[in-house]
């Protein structure tokens, strides 16, 4: 009771994060994307062409997208970054109209390989779970190989990371996947001693 059932493979998805676009690209499923929040942040050339040809939509800010615009894409799934509130705005209304909202918490992972494992979710949604598992096995091996190489170098560049949103600079917390990635790459990250798995302000 209360479970949501998703018919797979899905027929279309609205991807509200660049990482969702990247994971669908790895699985050769860019054509499933029906909408993104803002084309200015889309760097996948295939998806940009699809948007320019009207096969996918640039929908505006992710929390302010009108329900009508979402339904018009005919996507059966809307994937959003979870953890910023109680759920996606108007989620109940969207579900009644045939669009299932799925929160994605990859940004809360404390290790880059944990973040990478979210590819499995996209694998199951698209019917390409075996392709996702094979890709992850390659990523894990490559990551560990590079970690060993990084340990052997004496070069430790000092790194300042993050981006400006409004008048606040957000950086990866020291225990976040971003902080761990910089550490494993051999960088001397300026925020390495900070606590938390998300961002620091």
Rosetta silent file (secondary structure, phi, psi, omega in degrees, C-alpha in Angstrom):
SEQUENCE: XXXXXXXXXXXXXXXXXXXXXXXXXXXXXXXXXXXXXXXXXXXXXXXXXXXXXXXXXXXXXXXXXXXXXXXXXXXXXXXXXXXXXXXXXXXXXXXXXXXXXXXXXXXXXXXXXXXXXXXXXXXXXXXXXXXXXXXXXXXXXXXXXXXXXXXXXXXXXXXXXXXXXXXXXXXXXXXXXXXXXXXXXXXXXXXXXXXXXXXXX
SCORE:     score description
SCORE:     0.000 S_00000001
   1 L     0.000  134.369  178.854    0.000    0.000    0.000 S_00000001
   2 L    85.735   -4.406  179.638    1.274    3.418   -0.915 S_00000001
   3 L   -74.945  150.022  175.198    3.934    2.054   -3.287 S_00000001
   4 L  -104.291  133.662 -179.993    4.471    3.724   -6.632 S_00000001
   5 L  -107.585  131.758 -178.786    4.789    1.503   -9.662 S_00000001
   6 L  -117.271  122.327  176.793    6.861    2.630  -12.621 S_00000001
   7 L   -74.405  122.277  179.539    6.477    0.962  -15.986 S_00000001
   8 L  -118.405  150.894   -1.070    9.962    0.300  -17.346 S_00000001
   9 L   -70.523  147.748  179.928   11.641    1.008  -19.610 S_00000001
  10 L   -68.184  160.014 -177.117   10.446    4.592  -19.257 S_00000001
  11 L  -101.153  -21.316 -179.253    9.402    6.481  -22.393 S_00000001
  12 L  -168.878  150.481 -176.595   10.590    9.958  -21.459 S_00000001
  13 E  -141.201  143.191  168.053   12.230   11.878  -18.618 S_00000001
  14 E   -99.016  121.015 -175.935   12.656   15.458  -17.464 S_00000001
  15 E  -106.399  110.106 -174.477   16.199   15.711  -16.075 S_00000001
  16 L   -95.104   14.401  176.160   16.575   18.583  -13.623 S_00000001
  17 L  -143.938  146.700  178.004   20.308   18.136  -12.972 S_00000001
  18 H   -61.306  -31.018  178.978   23.366   17.983  -15.186 S_00000001
  19 H   -66.990  -30.994  177.926   24.426   14.731  -13.516 S_00000001
  20 H   -66.856  -40.564  177.453   21.164   13.125  -14.689 S_00000001
  21 H   -61.587  -45.115 -179.384   21.984   14.170  -18.263 S_00000001
  22 H   -60.693  -41.660 -178.457   25.490   12.712  -17.904 S_00000001
  23 H   -69.961  -37.559  176.352   24.234    9.364  -16.638 S_00000001
  24 H   -68.181  -32.220  176.718   21.663    9.065  -19.413 S_00000001
  25 H   -64.524  -42.708  178.404   24.410    9.914  -21.898 S_00000001
  26 H   -57.796  -33.715 -177.973   26.574    7.048  -20.592 S_00000001
  27 L   -92.036    8.163 -178.401   23.662    4.696  -21.290 S_00000001
  28 L    58.266   42.491 -177.838   23.084    6.153  -24.797 S_00000001
  29 L  -124.763   29.470  178.215   19.645    7.390  -23.722 S_00000001
  30 H   -58.172  -32.924 -177.598   19.864   11.144  -24.389 S_00000001
  31 H   -66.823  -13.843  175.870   16.826   10.804  -26.663 S_00000001
  32 H   -75.041  -19.650 -175.285   14.712    9.947  -23.601 S_00000001
  33 E   -74.462  121.214 -179.205   15.192   13.475  -22.228 S_00000001
  34 E  -101.355  -18.828 -178.844   12.076   15.555  -22.870 S_00000001
  35 E  -164.458  151.491  175.946   13.017   18.594  -20.809 S_00000001
  36 E  -135.711  159.411 -176.568   15.744   20.318  -18.777 S_00000001
  37 L   -68.672  -41.082 -174.902   15.505   23.349  -16.484 S_00000001
  38 L  -153.411  118.721 -175.996   17.765   25.747  -18.374 S_00000001
  39 H   -62.487  -22.614  179.957   19.544   25.199  -21.690 S_00000001
  40 H   -61.371  -23.835 -178.921   22.374   27.527  -20.591 S_00000001
  41 H  -103.201   13.506  177.928   23.613   24.727  -18.313 S_00000001
  42 L   -99.212  120.770 -178.246   23.373   21.972  -20.929 S_00000001
  43 L  -113.114   -4.315  176.942   26.752   21.033  -22.389 S_00000001
  44 L   -75.500  118.727 -173.810   25.817   17.768  -24.103 S_00000001
  45 H   -62.964  -39.592  179.924   25.941   18.534  -27.834 S_00000001
  46 H   -63.184  -43.725 -179.441   23.338   15.927  -28.786 S_00000001
  47 H   -67.705  -38.690  178.344   20.870   17.260  -26.225 S_00000001
  48 H   -61.618  -38.631  177.335   21.490   20.872  -27.277 S_00000001
  49 H   -65.154  -41.015  179.861   20.662   19.889  -30.878 S_00000001
  50 H   -64.265  -37.828  177.771   17.478   18.173  -29.717 S_00000001
  51 H   -66.825  -43.072 -179.550   16.464   21.297  -27.808 S_00000001
  52 H   -64.717  -26.869  179.447   17.154   23.525  -30.825 S_00000001
  53 L   -92.821    1.456  177.529   14.981   21.226  -32.968 S_00000001
  54 L    80.854   11.562  179.844   12.126   21.235  -30.441 S_00000001
  55 L   -86.536  -13.802  172.612   12.507   17.552  -29.520 S_00000001
  56 L  -141.597  154.838 -173.316   13.333   18.499  -25.921 S_00000001
  57 E  -112.483  143.364  168.035   12.320   21.600  -23.980 S_00000001
  58 E   -92.815  113.587 -165.794   14.204   24.206  -21.951 S_00000001
  59 L   -99.834   -2.374 -178.384   11.720   24.636  -19.116 S_00000001
  60 L    92.956 -161.974 -177.562   13.139   27.479  -16.982 S_00000001
  61 L   -66.226  138.350 -169.760   13.990   27.308  -13.270 S_00000001
  62 L   -62.193  -30.792  179.206   13.460   23.818  -11.866 S_00000001
  63 L   -89.767   -9.565 -177.546   11.156   24.790   -8.976 S_00000001
  64 L  -112.334   20.135 -178.949    9.132   27.249  -11.045 S_00000001
  65 L   -77.048  124.628  178.673    8.241   25.078  -14.036 S_00000001
  66 L   -62.363  143.316  178.595    4.495   25.241  -14.762 S_00000001
  67 H   -55.608  -39.181 -178.736    2.660   21.917  -14.508 S_00000001
  68 H   -60.928  -38.279  179.894    1.311   22.463  -18.030 S_00000001
  69 H   -67.687  -38.250  178.805    4.845   22.672  -19.444 S_00000001
  70 H   -65.619  -48.101 -178.749    5.844   19.419  -17.719 S_00000001
  71 H   -63.843  -35.972 -178.487    2.764   17.543  -18.932 S_00000001
  72 H   -63.253  -24.209  179.320    3.240   18.898  -22.475 S_00000001
  73 L   -73.210  -18.098 -177.161    6.607   17.097  -22.737 S_00000001
  74 L    63.294   24.813  175.118    4.808   13.736  -22.323 S_00000001
  75 L   -77.127  137.599  177.438    7.591   12.543  -20.002 S_00000001
  76 L   -89.115  -10.980  179.937    6.485    9.772  -17.671 S_00000001
  77 E  -135.088  138.870  170.180    9.263   10.578  -15.133 S_00000001
  78 E  -119.941  119.819 -179.438   10.615   13.798  -13.659 S_00000001
  79 E  -104.862  127.138 -179.047   13.927   13.382  -11.830 S_00000001
  80 E  -132.494  160.192  177.458   14.928   16.101   -9.361 S_00000001
  81 E   -73.956  116.320 -177.177   17.621   16.606   -6.733 S_00000001
  82 L   -82.030  165.029  172.500   16.076   15.443   -3.471 S_00000001
  83 L   101.858   -0.305 -178.446   16.660   16.721    0.011 S_00000001
  84 L   -98.952    0.369 -178.308   15.780   20.412   -0.305 S_00000001
  85 L   178.671 -156.297 -176.375   12.246   20.091    1.060 S_00000001
  86 L   -83.648  -11.294 -179.024    9.314   17.728    1.380 S_00000001
  87 L   157.370 -175.159  179.788    9.236   16.825   -2.300 S_00000001
  88 L   -77.109  138.283  178.690    8.869   18.308   -5.745 S_00000001
  89 L   -55.295  134.628  178.023    6.332   21.186   -5.950 S_00000001
  90 L    63.207   27.999 -178.718    2.921   19.982   -7.215 S_00000001
  91 H   -60.418  -43.459 -179.022    4.140   16.365   -7.141 S_00000001
  92 H   -61.996  -41.930  178.788    0.695   14.975   -6.264 S_00000001
  93 H   -64.450  -42.719  179.596   -0.898   16.864   -9.148 S_00000001
  94 H   -63.327  -40.858 -179.688    1.782   15.683  -11.573 S_00000001
  95 H   -63.039  -39.774  177.465    1.360   12.076  -10.508 S_00000001
  96 H   -63.347  -28.575 -179.544   -2.373   12.259  -11.175 S_00000001
  97 L   -90.250    2.303  173.434   -1.538   13.570  -14.638 S_00000001
  98 L   100.428    9.851  177.712    0.840   10.665  -15.324 S_00000001
  99 L  -112.471  115.935  179.816    4.267   12.080  -14.430 S_00000001
 100 E   -87.616  129.264  179.256    6.073   10.314  -11.584 S_00000001
 101 E   -96.005  125.809 -178.236    8.516   12.501   -9.623 S_00000001
 102 E  -119.498  119.787  175.307   11.666   10.714   -8.427 S_00000001
 103 E   -75.933  141.911  178.248   14.073   12.357   -5.977 S_00000001
 104 E  -119.892  122.506 -176.055   17.761   11.793   -6.665 S_00000001
 105 L  -108.200   26.516 -177.656   20.138   12.081   -3.707 S_00000001
 106 H   -59.601  -30.045 -177.519   23.427   11.521   -5.541 S_00000001
 107 H   -68.994  -15.163 -179.570   24.712   14.896   -4.308 S_00000001
 108 H   -91.808   -3.586 -179.413   24.580   13.650   -0.705 S_00000001
 109 L   -64.197  148.416 -178.081   26.968   10.762   -1.293 S_00000001
 110 L   -98.759    1.590  178.913   30.204   10.858    0.661 S_00000001
 111 L  -143.228  141.850  179.799   32.335    9.160   -1.988 S_00000001
 112 H   -55.554  -36.381  179.458   32.657    9.693   -5.764 S_00000001
 113 H   -71.299  -29.449  174.115   32.016    5.996   -6.424 S_00000001
 114 H   -65.300  -41.719  176.436   28.854    6.222   -4.321 S_00000001
 115 H   -63.276  -42.707 -179.538   27.694    9.071   -6.529 S_00000001
 116 H   -61.413  -32.149 -177.640   28.589    7.058   -9.624 S_00000001
 117 L   -63.743  -16.596  176.366   26.440    4.149   -8.399 S_00000001
 118 L   -64.636  -12.869  173.463   23.326    6.236   -9.034 S_00000001
 119 H   -57.407  -30.929 -179.698   23.857    5.193  -12.631 S_00000001
 120 H   -60.983  -37.751  177.454   22.148    1.947  -11.592 S_00000001
 121 H   -58.148  -46.140  179.011   18.881    3.826  -11.001 S_00000001
 122 H   -67.403  -33.045  176.821   18.997    5.090  -14.579 S_00000001
 123 H   -62.307  -44.340  179.660   19.952    1.613  -15.744 S_00000001
 124 H   -70.175  -36.340  179.590   16.844    0.088  -14.184 S_00000001
 125 H   -67.293  -33.486 -176.290   14.590    2.893  -15.437 S_00000001
 126 H   -96.894   -4.264 -177.161   15.823    2.505  -19.016 S_00000001
 127 L    79.962   18.258 -178.590   16.113   -1.282  -19.074 S_00000001
 128 L  -119.464   43.149 -177.065   19.904   -1.075  -19.338 S_00000001
 129 H   -64.091  -35.558 -179.991   20.890   -2.315  -15.897 S_00000001
 130 H   -68.735  -39.382  176.274   23.547   -4.694  -17.259 S_00000001
 131 H   -63.548  -40.202  178.979   25.176   -1.910  -19.279 S_00000001
 132 H   -64.374  -43.172 -179.941   25.140    0.284  -16.162 S_00000001
 133 H   -64.656  -41.642  179.914   26.759   -2.436  -14.032 S_00000001
 134 H   -64.659  -41.756  179.457   29.478   -3.075  -16.628 S_00000001
 135 H   -64.380  -42.991  179.972   30.254    0.639  -16.890 S_00000001
 136 H   -62.297  -37.273  178.439   30.434    0.993  -13.101 S_00000001
 137 H   -62.028  -40.336  177.553   32.893   -1.887  -12.865 S_00000001
 138 H   -66.281  -42.787 -179.531   35.186   -0.061  -15.315 S_00000001
 139 H   -61.769  -43.925 -178.198   34.806    3.231  -13.423 S_00000001
 140 H   -62.520  -45.283  179.441   35.670    1.596  -10.095 S_00000001
 141 H   -62.502  -46.966 -179.472   38.826   -0.038  -11.476 S_00000001
 142 H   -61.668  -40.878 -179.173   39.955    3.160  -13.197 S_00000001
 143 H   -61.564  -48.353 -178.752   39.295    5.214  -10.047 S_00000001
 144 H   -65.656  -36.630  176.390   41.384    2.943   -7.833 S_00000001
 145 H   -61.913  -43.966 -179.789   44.195    2.867  -10.407 S_00000001
 146 H   -68.394  -34.699  176.263   44.279    6.665  -10.513 S_00000001
 147 H   -60.401  -42.372  179.855   44.241    6.888   -6.708 S_00000001
 148 H   -65.401  -39.133  177.380   47.376    4.751   -6.584 S_00000001
 149 H   -64.418  -41.181 -177.807   49.088    6.959   -9.177 S_00000001
 150 H   -64.338  -33.314 -179.616   48.157   10.108   -7.239 S_00000001
 151 H   -65.780  -23.740 -174.911   49.719    8.742   -4.052 S_00000001
 152 L   -89.250   -5.698 -177.390   53.078    8.466   -5.797 S_00000001
 153 L   -94.018  147.842  176.887   53.336   12.091   -6.899 S_00000001
 154 L   -92.319  -10.066 -179.278   55.004   14.866   -4.938 S_00000001
 155 L   -80.628  120.785 -178.893   52.965   17.557   -6.687 S_00000001
 156 L  -128.391   81.491 -178.374   50.124   18.718   -4.441 S_00000001
 157 L   -64.607  140.601  176.817   48.357   21.673   -6.064 S_00000001
 158 E   -81.786  127.171 -173.520   46.282   23.863   -3.722 S_00000001
 159 E  -118.836  132.706  171.538   42.671   23.847   -4.930 S_00000001
 160 L  -116.369  120.618 -170.265   39.845   26.284   -4.252 S_00000001
 161 L  -125.554  157.503  174.075   36.568   24.878   -5.574 S_00000001
 162 L   134.411 -166.965  177.660   32.907   25.813   -5.857 S_00000001
 163 E  -153.061  159.289 -176.879   30.561   28.310   -7.434 S_00000001
 164 E   -94.584  126.318  173.887   28.757   31.550   -6.675 S_00000001
 165 E  -125.591  112.951 -173.619   24.977   31.539   -6.221 S_00000001
 166 L    67.615 -123.901  177.717   23.644   34.983   -5.438 S_00000001
 167 L  -112.174   23.049 -179.778   26.138   36.467   -2.985 S_00000001
 168 E  -120.957  132.034  175.940   27.156   33.129   -1.425 S_00000001
 169 E   -93.933  123.459  179.887   30.080   30.954   -2.524 S_00000001
 170 E  -105.784  128.265  178.705   29.329   27.228   -2.183 S_00000001
 171 E  -124.371  156.138  176.439   32.213   24.747   -1.912 S_00000001
 172 E   -65.573  132.291  173.670   32.267   20.979   -1.410 S_00000001
 173 L   -65.166  155.412 -175.298   32.444   20.032    2.268 S_00000001
 174 L   -60.668  -27.175 -179.095   35.554   18.061    3.202 S_00000001
 175 L   -99.050    6.682  179.870   33.606   14.816    3.687 S_00000001
 176 L   -81.843  167.819  178.303   31.558   15.216    0.475 S_00000001
 177 H   -60.910  -34.288  178.502   32.172   13.275   -2.730 S_00000001
 178 H   -67.275  -43.069  177.195   33.717   16.447   -4.193 S_00000001
 179 H   -64.556  -41.899  179.167   36.092   16.869   -1.259 S_00000001
 180 H   -66.148  -38.877  178.893   37.029   13.177   -1.336 S_00000001
 181 H   -60.753  -44.388  179.001   37.597   13.335   -5.104 S_00000001
 182 H   -64.968  -40.885  177.755   40.059   16.223   -4.687 S_00000001
 183 H   -62.214  -47.899 -177.694   41.830   14.382   -1.872 S_00000001
 184 H   -67.125  -25.191  178.642   42.099   11.150   -3.863 S_00000001
 185 L   -79.683   -6.764  178.210   43.396   13.095   -6.872 S_00000001
 186 L    93.191   14.723 -179.514   46.290   14.338   -4.752 S_00000001
 187 L   -87.267  152.853  170.905   45.141   17.937   -4.321 S_00000001
 188 E   -96.211   89.985 -173.299   45.601   20.050   -1.223 S_00000001
 189 E   -80.603  132.055 -175.884   41.978   21.197   -1.024 S_00000001
 190 L   -62.627  -24.683 -179.311   41.335   24.399    0.922 S_00000001
 191 L  -105.587   20.650 -172.080   38.157   22.957    2.498 S_00000001
 192 L   -63.292  -25.228 -177.364   39.512   19.500    3.312 S_00000001
 193 L   -93.267   -0.034 -179.832   39.049   19.855    7.093 S_00000001
 194 L   -78.026  151.739 -178.332   35.421   20.975    6.965 S_00000001
 195 L   -93.518  159.660  174.848   32.684   18.576    8.087 S_00000001
 196 L   108.231  160.526 -178.212   29.636   17.404    6.165 S_00000001
 197 L  -108.980   -3.210  178.786   28.742   15.632    2.937 S_00000001
 198 L  -103.177 -129.253 -179.389   27.033   18.511    1.131 S_00000001
 199 E  -109.816  158.391  171.573   28.257   22.045    0.551 S_00000001
 200 E  -113.769  148.866 -178.948   29.765   24.670    2.817 S_00000001
 201 L  -100.970    0.000    0.000   28.922   28.346    2.452 S_00000001
